Short mmCIF file of C-alpha atoms in Angstrom, two decimals:
data_model
loop_
_atom_site.label_atom_id
_atom_site.label_comp_id
_atom_site.label_asym_id
_atom_site.label_seq_id
_atom_site.Cartn_x
_atom_site.Cartn_y
_atom_site.Cartn_z
CA MET A 142 -21.31 -30.14 18.87
CA SER A 143 -19.11 -29.05 15.78
CA ASP A 144 -19.78 -25.83 13.70
CA ILE A 145 -18.57 -24.81 10.14
CA ILE A 146 -16.33 -21.80 9.56
CA ILE A 147 -18.30 -19.61 7.29
CA ARG A 148 -16.07 -16.47 6.97
CA VAL A 149 -12.82 -14.92 8.00
CA ALA A 150 -13.11 -11.75 10.25
CA ALA A 151 -11.21 -8.37 9.78
CA ARG A 152 -8.24 -9.49 12.02
CA GLY A 153 -8.23 -13.02 10.49
CA ASP A 154 -9.84 -15.23 12.69
CA GLY A 155 -12.20 -17.82 11.33
CA VAL A 156 -16.15 -17.34 12.30
CA THR A 157 -18.94 -19.57 12.64
CA ALA A 158 -22.61 -18.87 11.97
CA ASN A 159 -23.13 -18.53 15.68
CA GLY A 160 -20.33 -16.20 16.21
CA ARG A 161 -17.39 -18.58 17.41
CA HIS A 162 -13.88 -17.51 16.60
CA ALA A 163 -10.92 -19.76 15.74
CA ALA A 164 -7.51 -18.64 14.82
CA PHE A 165 -5.91 -19.86 11.50
CA ALA A 166 -9.33 -21.27 10.34
CA ALA A 167 -10.77 -21.09 6.82
CA PRO A 168 -14.00 -21.08 5.41
CA GLY A 169 -15.27 -24.88 5.25
CA ASP A 170 -13.14 -25.86 8.27
CA THR A 171 -14.89 -27.61 11.06
CA LEU A 172 -14.64 -26.20 14.66
CA SER A 173 -15.09 -28.75 17.28
CA GLU A 174 -16.61 -28.17 20.71
CA ASP A 175 -13.35 -28.11 22.20
CA GLY A 176 -11.87 -25.78 19.99
CA ARG A 177 -9.97 -27.82 17.56
CA VAL A 178 -9.91 -26.97 13.90
CA THR A 179 -10.44 -29.82 11.24
CA PRO A 180 -9.18 -28.33 7.82
CA GLY A 181 -11.75 -28.14 4.93
CA PRO A 182 -11.50 -27.83 1.40
CA HIS A 183 -10.29 -24.09 1.32
CA HIS A 184 -7.51 -24.55 4.11
CA GLN A 185 -4.15 -24.98 2.34
CA THR A 186 -0.67 -25.70 3.75
CA PRO A 187 0.94 -22.28 4.37
CA PRO A 188 4.00 -22.14 1.84
CA CYS A 189 6.32 -20.18 4.25
CA GLY A 190 8.07 -21.93 7.34
CA HIS A 191 7.84 -18.63 9.19
CA PHE A 192 4.05 -18.78 9.34
CA PRO A 193 2.16 -18.02 11.50
CA ARG A 194 5.12 -16.33 13.80
CA CYS A 195 5.91 -13.87 11.30
CA GLY A 196 3.63 -10.74 11.26
CA GLY A 197 4.30 -10.12 7.46
CA CYS A 198 1.29 -12.57 6.71
CA GLN A 199 -1.68 -13.42 8.57
CA LEU A 200 -3.70 -15.57 6.00
CA GLN A 201 -1.34 -17.99 4.35
CA HIS A 202 -3.57 -20.77 5.34
CA LEU A 203 -6.36 -19.67 3.05
CA ASP A 204 -6.39 -21.01 -0.70
CA ASP A 205 -6.80 -18.36 -3.40
CA GLU A 206 -10.72 -18.65 -3.59
CA SER A 207 -11.07 -18.07 0.16
CA TYR A 208 -8.41 -15.17 0.28
CA ALA A 209 -10.16 -13.27 -2.52
CA GLY A 210 -13.43 -13.90 -0.74
CA PHE A 211 -11.91 -12.49 2.41
CA VAL A 212 -10.87 -9.27 0.59
CA THR A 213 -14.20 -8.81 -0.85
CA ASP A 214 -15.96 -9.36 2.48
CA ARG A 215 -13.92 -6.68 4.15
CA VAL A 216 -15.17 -4.18 1.60
CA ALA A 217 -18.61 -5.33 1.88
CA SER A 218 -18.73 -5.40 5.57
CA ALA A 219 -17.36 -1.73 5.87
CA LEU A 220 -20.17 -0.51 3.26
CA ASP A 221 -22.69 -2.54 5.34
CA ALA A 222 -21.65 -0.89 8.54
CA GLN A 223 -22.51 2.51 7.00
CA GLY A 224 -25.73 1.40 5.36
CA LEU A 225 -24.32 1.40 1.94
CA THR A 226 -24.88 -1.05 -0.77
CA ALA A 227 -22.87 -0.99 -4.30
CA PRO A 228 -21.80 -3.43 -6.94
CA LEU A 229 -18.54 -5.14 -6.21
CA ARG A 230 -16.25 -5.74 -9.02
CA PRO A 231 -14.41 -9.08 -9.11
CA THR A 232 -11.65 -8.78 -6.52
CA HIS A 233 -7.99 -8.31 -7.85
CA VAL A 234 -5.37 -10.14 -5.88
CA SER A 235 -1.61 -9.74 -6.42
CA PRO A 236 0.37 -12.84 -6.91
CA PRO A 237 3.09 -14.16 -4.45
CA HIS A 238 6.62 -12.75 -4.57
CA SER A 239 5.40 -9.40 -6.03
CA ARG A 240 5.95 -6.96 -3.26
CA ARG A 241 8.37 -4.10 -4.38
CA ARG A 242 8.20 -2.16 -1.34
CA ALA A 243 8.42 -3.24 2.29
CA THR A 244 9.87 -2.11 5.63
CA LEU A 245 11.94 -4.79 7.50
CA HIS A 246 13.08 -4.44 11.05
CA ALA A 247 16.84 -5.04 12.13
CA GLU A 248 18.45 -5.55 15.58
CA LEU A 249 21.62 -6.99 17.14
CA LYS A 250 20.69 -9.98 19.21
CA GLY A 251 23.18 -12.71 20.71
CA GLY A 252 25.93 -11.29 18.64
CA ARG A 253 24.01 -11.45 15.29
CA VAL A 254 22.19 -9.05 13.30
CA LEU A 255 18.39 -10.29 12.63
CA ILE A 256 16.44 -8.77 9.81
CA GLY A 257 12.83 -9.56 9.23
CA PHE A 258 9.24 -8.55 9.97
CA SER A 259 8.29 -8.32 13.48
CA GLU A 260 6.43 -11.41 15.03
CA GLU A 261 2.33 -11.17 15.14
CA LYS A 262 1.44 -8.78 18.03
CA SER A 263 5.06 -8.44 19.28
CA HIS A 264 8.12 -6.39 18.65
CA ALA A 265 10.42 -9.59 18.28
CA ILE A 266 12.08 -9.84 14.89
CA VAL A 267 11.53 -13.11 12.91
CA ASP A 268 14.76 -13.46 11.24
CA LEU A 269 13.91 -14.11 7.61
CA ALA A 270 15.32 -17.43 6.04
CA GLU A 271 12.52 -17.36 3.34
CA CYS A 272 9.82 -14.86 2.06
CA HIS A 273 6.83 -15.62 -0.23
CA ILE A 274 5.69 -12.03 -0.52
CA LEU A 275 8.78 -10.04 -1.35
CA ASP A 276 9.96 -9.55 -4.91
CA PRO A 277 12.90 -11.95 -5.19
CA GLN A 278 15.28 -9.18 -6.18
CA LEU A 279 14.61 -7.52 -2.72
CA PHE A 280 14.57 -10.73 -0.75
CA ALA A 281 18.14 -11.64 -2.16
CA LEU A 282 19.64 -8.54 -0.30
CA VAL A 283 18.41 -9.86 3.13
CA ALA A 284 21.38 -12.17 3.83
CA PRO A 285 23.95 -9.80 2.52
CA LEU A 286 22.62 -6.87 4.43
CA ARG A 287 23.06 -8.77 7.53
CA THR A 288 26.57 -9.36 6.89
CA LEU A 289 27.17 -5.61 5.94
CA LEU A 290 25.39 -4.31 9.07
CA GLN A 291 27.41 -6.83 11.27
CA ARG A 292 30.43 -5.28 9.52
CA LEU A 293 29.46 -1.89 10.10
CA GLY A 294 28.85 -2.44 13.69
CA PHE A 295 25.03 -2.08 13.79
CA LYS A 296 24.05 -2.07 17.46
CA ARG A 297 20.64 -0.42 17.78
CA ARG A 298 17.25 -1.38 16.47
CA GLY A 299 16.47 0.05 13.27
CA ASP A 300 14.36 -0.19 10.10
CA ILE A 301 15.47 -1.30 6.57
CA HIS A 302 13.25 0.15 3.64
CA LEU A 303 13.45 -1.68 0.52
CA THR A 304 11.82 -0.47 -2.87
CA LEU A 305 12.41 -1.84 -6.09
CA ALA A 306 13.15 1.03 -8.55
CA ASP A 307 13.71 1.28 -12.22
CA GLN A 308 17.40 0.94 -11.73
CA GLY A 309 17.36 -1.74 -8.94
CA ALA A 310 16.75 -2.12 -5.31
CA ASP A 311 16.78 1.09 -3.26
CA VAL A 312 17.88 0.57 0.29
CA LEU A 313 17.19 3.04 3.25
CA VAL A 314 18.52 2.09 6.74
CA THR A 315 17.05 4.24 9.68
CA GLY A 316 18.55 4.53 13.25
CA PHE A 317 21.93 3.96 11.97
CA SER A 318 24.84 6.39 10.23
CA PRO A 319 28.19 4.61 9.91
CA ASP A 320 30.91 6.81 9.48
CA GLY A 321 34.72 6.59 8.33
CA LEU A 322 36.42 5.23 5.24
CA GLU A 323 36.15 1.61 6.09
CA ALA A 324 32.44 2.01 6.30
CA ALA A 325 32.03 3.78 3.19
CA GLU A 326 34.03 1.13 1.36
CA ALA A 327 31.98 -1.57 2.75
CA ILE A 328 28.79 0.02 1.45
CA ILE A 329 30.21 0.63 -1.98
CA GLY A 330 31.44 -2.96 -2.11
CA PHE A 331 28.06 -4.14 -1.02
CA CYS A 332 26.12 -1.93 -3.51
CA GLN A 333 28.68 -2.98 -6.50
CA ARG A 334 28.39 -6.64 -5.81
CA HIS A 335 24.48 -6.76 -5.31
CA GLY A 336 23.39 -4.21 -7.98
CA VAL A 337 21.92 -1.73 -5.51
CA ALA A 338 20.58 1.45 -7.15
CA ARG A 339 20.84 3.54 -4.13
CA PHE A 340 21.86 3.21 -0.41
CA ALA A 341 20.92 5.80 2.02
CA VAL A 342 20.93 6.03 5.91
CA ASP A 343 18.86 8.21 8.34
CA ASP A 344 19.91 8.58 11.81
CA GLY A 345 17.06 10.86 12.51
CA LEU A 346 18.27 13.98 10.61
CA GLY A 347 16.94 12.96 7.16
CA PRO A 348 18.04 10.73 4.63
CA GLU A 349 21.78 10.63 3.58
CA THR A 350 22.67 9.04 0.34
CA ARG A 351 25.97 6.89 0.60
CA TRP A 352 25.80 5.30 -2.96
CA GLU A 353 23.63 6.39 -6.15
CA PRO A 354 25.71 6.04 -9.44
CA GLU A 355 22.71 7.44 -11.43
CA PRO A 356 19.51 9.12 -10.34
CA VAL A 357 17.03 6.58 -8.99
CA THR A 358 13.55 6.71 -10.62
CA VAL A 359 10.15 4.91 -10.71
CA THR A 360 8.08 4.78 -13.85
CA LEU A 361 4.63 5.97 -13.30
CA GLY A 362 2.41 6.55 -16.20
CA GLY A 363 5.23 5.93 -18.62
CA VAL A 364 7.30 8.71 -17.04
CA GLY A 365 10.39 8.04 -15.08
CA VAL A 366 9.96 10.18 -11.90
CA PRO A 367 12.65 10.87 -9.41
CA LEU A 368 12.19 8.68 -6.35
CA PRO A 369 13.17 10.23 -2.92
CA PRO A 370 14.32 7.90 -0.14
CA GLY A 371 11.65 6.18 1.70
CA SER A 372 9.04 7.56 -0.57
CA PHE A 373 5.46 5.90 -0.82
CA LEU A 374 4.65 3.67 -3.58
CA GLN A 375 1.83 1.02 -4.25
CA ALA A 376 3.15 -2.21 -2.75
CA THR A 377 3.00 -4.23 -6.14
CA ARG A 378 3.31 -3.18 -9.68
CA ASP A 379 0.46 -5.50 -10.34
CA GLY A 380 -1.82 -3.80 -7.67
CA GLU A 381 -0.85 -0.43 -8.90
CA ALA A 382 -2.02 -1.28 -12.55
CA ALA A 383 -5.35 -2.61 -11.31
CA LEU A 384 -5.85 0.62 -9.36
CA VAL A 385 -4.89 2.92 -12.23
CA ALA A 386 -7.13 1.01 -14.53
CA ALA A 387 -9.87 1.36 -12.15
CA VAL A 388 -9.29 5.17 -11.73
CA ARG A 389 -9.22 5.48 -15.56
CA ASP A 390 -12.47 3.70 -15.96
CA ALA A 391 -14.03 5.73 -13.12
CA VAL A 392 -13.29 9.25 -14.73
CA GLY A 393 -13.51 8.52 -18.21
CA GLN A 394 -12.01 11.07 -20.62
CA PRO A 395 -12.13 14.36 -18.46
CA ARG A 396 -10.64 17.73 -19.73
CA THR A 397 -9.54 18.52 -16.28
CA THR A 398 -9.10 16.33 -13.25
CA ALA A 399 -7.76 17.10 -9.55
CA ASP A 400 -5.69 14.46 -8.32
CA LEU A 401 -5.69 14.88 -4.29
CA PHE A 402 -3.16 13.30 -2.16
CA ALA A 403 -1.11 12.81 -5.46
CA GLY A 404 2.09 11.43 -4.26
CA LEU A 405 4.73 10.94 -6.90
CA GLY A 406 1.82 10.90 -9.47
CA THR A 407 0.57 7.45 -9.79
CA PHE A 408 -2.65 8.51 -10.94
CA ALA A 409 -1.96 11.98 -12.28
CA LEU A 410 0.45 10.85 -14.78
CA ALA A 411 -1.97 8.33 -16.07
CA LEU A 412 -4.88 10.47 -16.62
CA PRO A 413 -5.88 12.06 -19.79
CA GLY A 414 -6.33 15.98 -20.21
CA LYS A 415 -5.01 18.64 -17.76
CA VAL A 416 -4.36 17.51 -14.18
CA TYR A 417 -3.93 19.38 -10.94
CA ALA A 418 -2.13 17.43 -8.46
CA ALA A 419 -1.97 18.18 -4.80
CA GLU A 420 0.16 16.77 -2.27
CA GLY A 421 1.66 17.38 1.24
CA ALA A 422 4.84 15.65 1.10
CA ARG A 423 7.11 18.27 -0.37
CA ASP A 424 9.78 15.87 -1.76
CA ALA A 425 7.07 13.83 -3.56
CA ILE A 426 5.42 16.86 -5.14
CA LEU A 427 8.68 18.50 -6.39
CA SER A 428 9.62 14.94 -7.84
CA LEU A 429 6.14 14.89 -9.81
CA LYS A 430 6.58 18.45 -10.75
CA GLY A 431 10.13 17.85 -12.38
CA ALA A 432 9.14 14.77 -14.10
CA ALA A 433 5.84 16.53 -15.57
CA ASN A 434 7.92 19.42 -16.56
CA ALA A 435 10.65 17.35 -18.32
CA THR A 436 8.20 15.19 -20.20
CA GLY A 437 5.66 17.91 -21.13
CA ARG A 438 2.98 16.42 -19.29
CA MET A 439 0.05 18.67 -18.69
CA VAL A 440 0.13 18.36 -14.74
CA PHE A 441 0.19 21.30 -12.36
CA ALA A 442 1.62 20.02 -9.13
CA GLU A 443 1.18 21.92 -5.82
CA HIS A 444 2.55 21.30 -2.31
CA ARG A 445 -0.58 21.47 -0.29
CA ASP A 446 -1.52 19.83 2.97
CA LEU A 447 -5.14 18.67 2.31
CA TYR A 448 -5.80 17.90 5.93
CA ARG A 449 -5.18 21.50 6.87
CA ARG A 450 -6.25 23.11 3.50
CA PRO A 451 -8.70 20.95 1.77
CA LEU A 452 -9.98 22.13 -1.54
CA THR A 453 -13.25 24.19 -1.17
CA LYS A 454 -16.36 23.46 -3.20
CA ALA A 455 -15.55 26.47 -5.40
CA GLU A 456 -12.11 25.09 -6.41
CA LEU A 457 -13.48 21.54 -6.71
CA ASP A 458 -16.12 22.90 -9.05
CA ARG A 459 -13.63 23.83 -11.66
CA PHE A 460 -12.75 20.13 -12.38
CA ASP A 461 -14.70 17.67 -14.68
CA ALA A 462 -13.38 14.69 -12.26
CA ILE A 463 -11.72 14.33 -9.01
CA VAL A 464 -9.26 11.40 -8.03
CA LEU A 465 -8.77 11.04 -4.22
CA ASP A 466 -6.26 8.60 -2.64
CA PRO A 467 -5.90 9.58 1.04
CA PRO A 468 -3.80 7.72 3.91
CA ARG A 469 -5.51 5.26 6.00
CA ALA A 470 -7.33 7.90 8.12
CA GLY A 471 -9.45 8.97 4.97
CA ALA A 472 -10.28 12.37 4.22
CA ARG A 473 -13.21 13.64 6.39
CA ASP A 474 -12.93 17.23 5.69
CA GLN A 475 -12.04 16.89 1.97
CA ALA A 476 -14.99 14.41 1.52
CA GLU A 477 -17.34 16.94 3.19
CA ALA A 478 -16.31 19.51 0.60
CA LEU A 479 -16.31 17.07 -2.15
CA ALA A 480 -19.82 15.93 -1.10
CA GLU A 481 -21.30 19.65 -1.99
CA ALA A 482 -19.30 19.85 -5.15
CA GLU A 483 -20.82 19.78 -8.68
CA VAL A 484 -18.31 17.36 -10.39
CA GLY A 485 -19.06 14.68 -12.99
CA ALA A 486 -17.29 11.95 -11.39
CA VAL A 487 -15.02 11.09 -8.34
CA ALA A 488 -12.56 8.26 -8.19
CA TYR A 489 -11.66 7.32 -4.63
CA VAL A 490 -8.83 5.08 -3.86
CA SER A 491 -8.51 3.79 -0.26
CA CYS A 492 -6.29 1.54 1.82
CA ASN A 493 -8.78 1.36 4.77
CA PRO A 494 -12.34 0.18 3.82
CA ALA A 495 -13.75 1.59 7.20
CA SER A 496 -12.51 5.17 6.51
CA PHE A 497 -13.59 5.08 2.86
CA ALA A 498 -17.17 3.86 3.83
CA ARG A 499 -17.43 6.68 6.26
CA ASP A 500 -16.59 9.28 3.67
CA ALA A 501 -18.66 7.45 1.24
CA LYS A 502 -21.71 7.81 3.53
CA ALA A 503 -21.21 11.53 3.52
CA MET A 504 -21.09 11.91 -0.11
CA VAL A 505 -24.13 9.60 -0.68
CA GLU A 506 -26.20 11.49 1.87
CA HIS A 507 -25.37 14.71 -0.33
CA GLY A 508 -26.88 12.95 -3.50
CA TRP A 509 -23.97 11.16 -4.85
CA GLN A 510 -24.39 7.78 -6.35
CA LEU A 511 -21.88 4.89 -5.31
CA ASP A 512 -21.44 3.20 -8.84
CA TRP A 513 -19.16 0.42 -8.04
CA VAL A 514 -16.42 -0.62 -5.92
CA GLN A 515 -13.31 -2.53 -6.81
CA PRO A 516 -11.66 -4.70 -3.97
CA VAL A 517 -7.94 -5.07 -4.39
CA GLY A 518 -5.66 -7.49 -2.36
CA GLN A 519 -2.18 -6.42 -3.23
CA PHE A 520 -0.80 -7.19 0.32
CA ARG A 521 -1.11 -10.99 -0.45
CA TRP A 522 -2.13 -13.12 2.61
CA SER A 523 -2.51 -9.81 4.79
CA THR A 524 -5.54 -8.57 6.24
CA HIS A 525 -4.71 -5.29 4.71
CA VAL A 526 -7.15 -4.54 2.02
CA GLU A 527 -7.61 -1.72 -0.65
CA LEU A 528 -10.26 -0.47 -2.87
CA ALA A 529 -11.04 1.67 -5.68
CA ALA A 530 -14.73 3.14 -6.31
CA ARG A 531 -16.57 5.41 -8.51
CA PHE A 532 -19.06 8.15 -7.42
CA SER A 533 -21.25 10.24 -9.96
CA ARG A 534 -24.07 12.44 -10.14
CA GLN A 535 -25.47 15.03 -12.68
CA PRO A 536 -24.44 18.69 -11.94
CA SER A 537 -27.19 20.72 -10.34
CA SER A 538 -29.04 22.95 -12.90
CA GLY A 539 -28.89 25.70 -10.37
#
């Protein structure tokens, strides 16, 4: 007896109504009794020849409609697991070829340097000949980087962090630190030929810049912010714009806002009024502070580890609105303090629907209302899902 795939589970398997799972199946596919999958109307031909071996994508077999549905379902399922409901806004999905930040792996194998993502569920590297998620400006560096690393005598496994900055590509190679005049000339020549904005290496002692003809920046909220090597950025400009728009909509026009886990200032520099920005990464908060001061933005930036020292209720109550954008683990302690706070609105941005739902439950149990959730799929064809949400309540009269 055959069954119809009705949804895609969190790890990418297609699932039938009676709980049968099938790899690389899309909603509408037919799963036969012997496990064969017959493609349905939402099953597309994967655009990349490396799929499904490459771990960079898990869902290239889904058409646009079913991929957006997967992103929506991930968020809805996480809320449901905590007994929560909220209006879900239409899912925003970033287009192909839009990733401006990625970490590739490199190793010498068979006398040749391989560069690419790891295979799915493996440490083996898929040597990229094509890529449909990376910005073309970044992918164009993959082949020349192979040649450069080969020339520099690259032998150990390392990572290549690629970021598209205002001035061009920012390259950080870890696990490697070539020395000598010949290496310096090779790096400079590579950067000049390919328009690289910065080239840095890190052999475990911190990034060491080998090429940066002008200071590298990334524009956030209309401000050029100095970009430390390897810094966190939203994966796509498109996804960043969607999240910023959702956050601005969530907080409205506050006079004062606290931006927690502020990073380089993605949200702090896009908000009206006065902003307090807290971030545990010292280099990021120093960049934000310098950029805000240089442009006269009303942003007070503080280096603060919010896991060790979350803002207290008394501190939170000084603000009209709070923006929260924690790492994947969420912000359990900060959310618990926030649950007690008397703030007009909270915008919560998350890269993990499960930890978001856990924190959201704590807030709802303390009288907050989860007004809406905006699912965002900026990691195209990946099982990685993001969201922005709005919480509100009236300040207590006591």
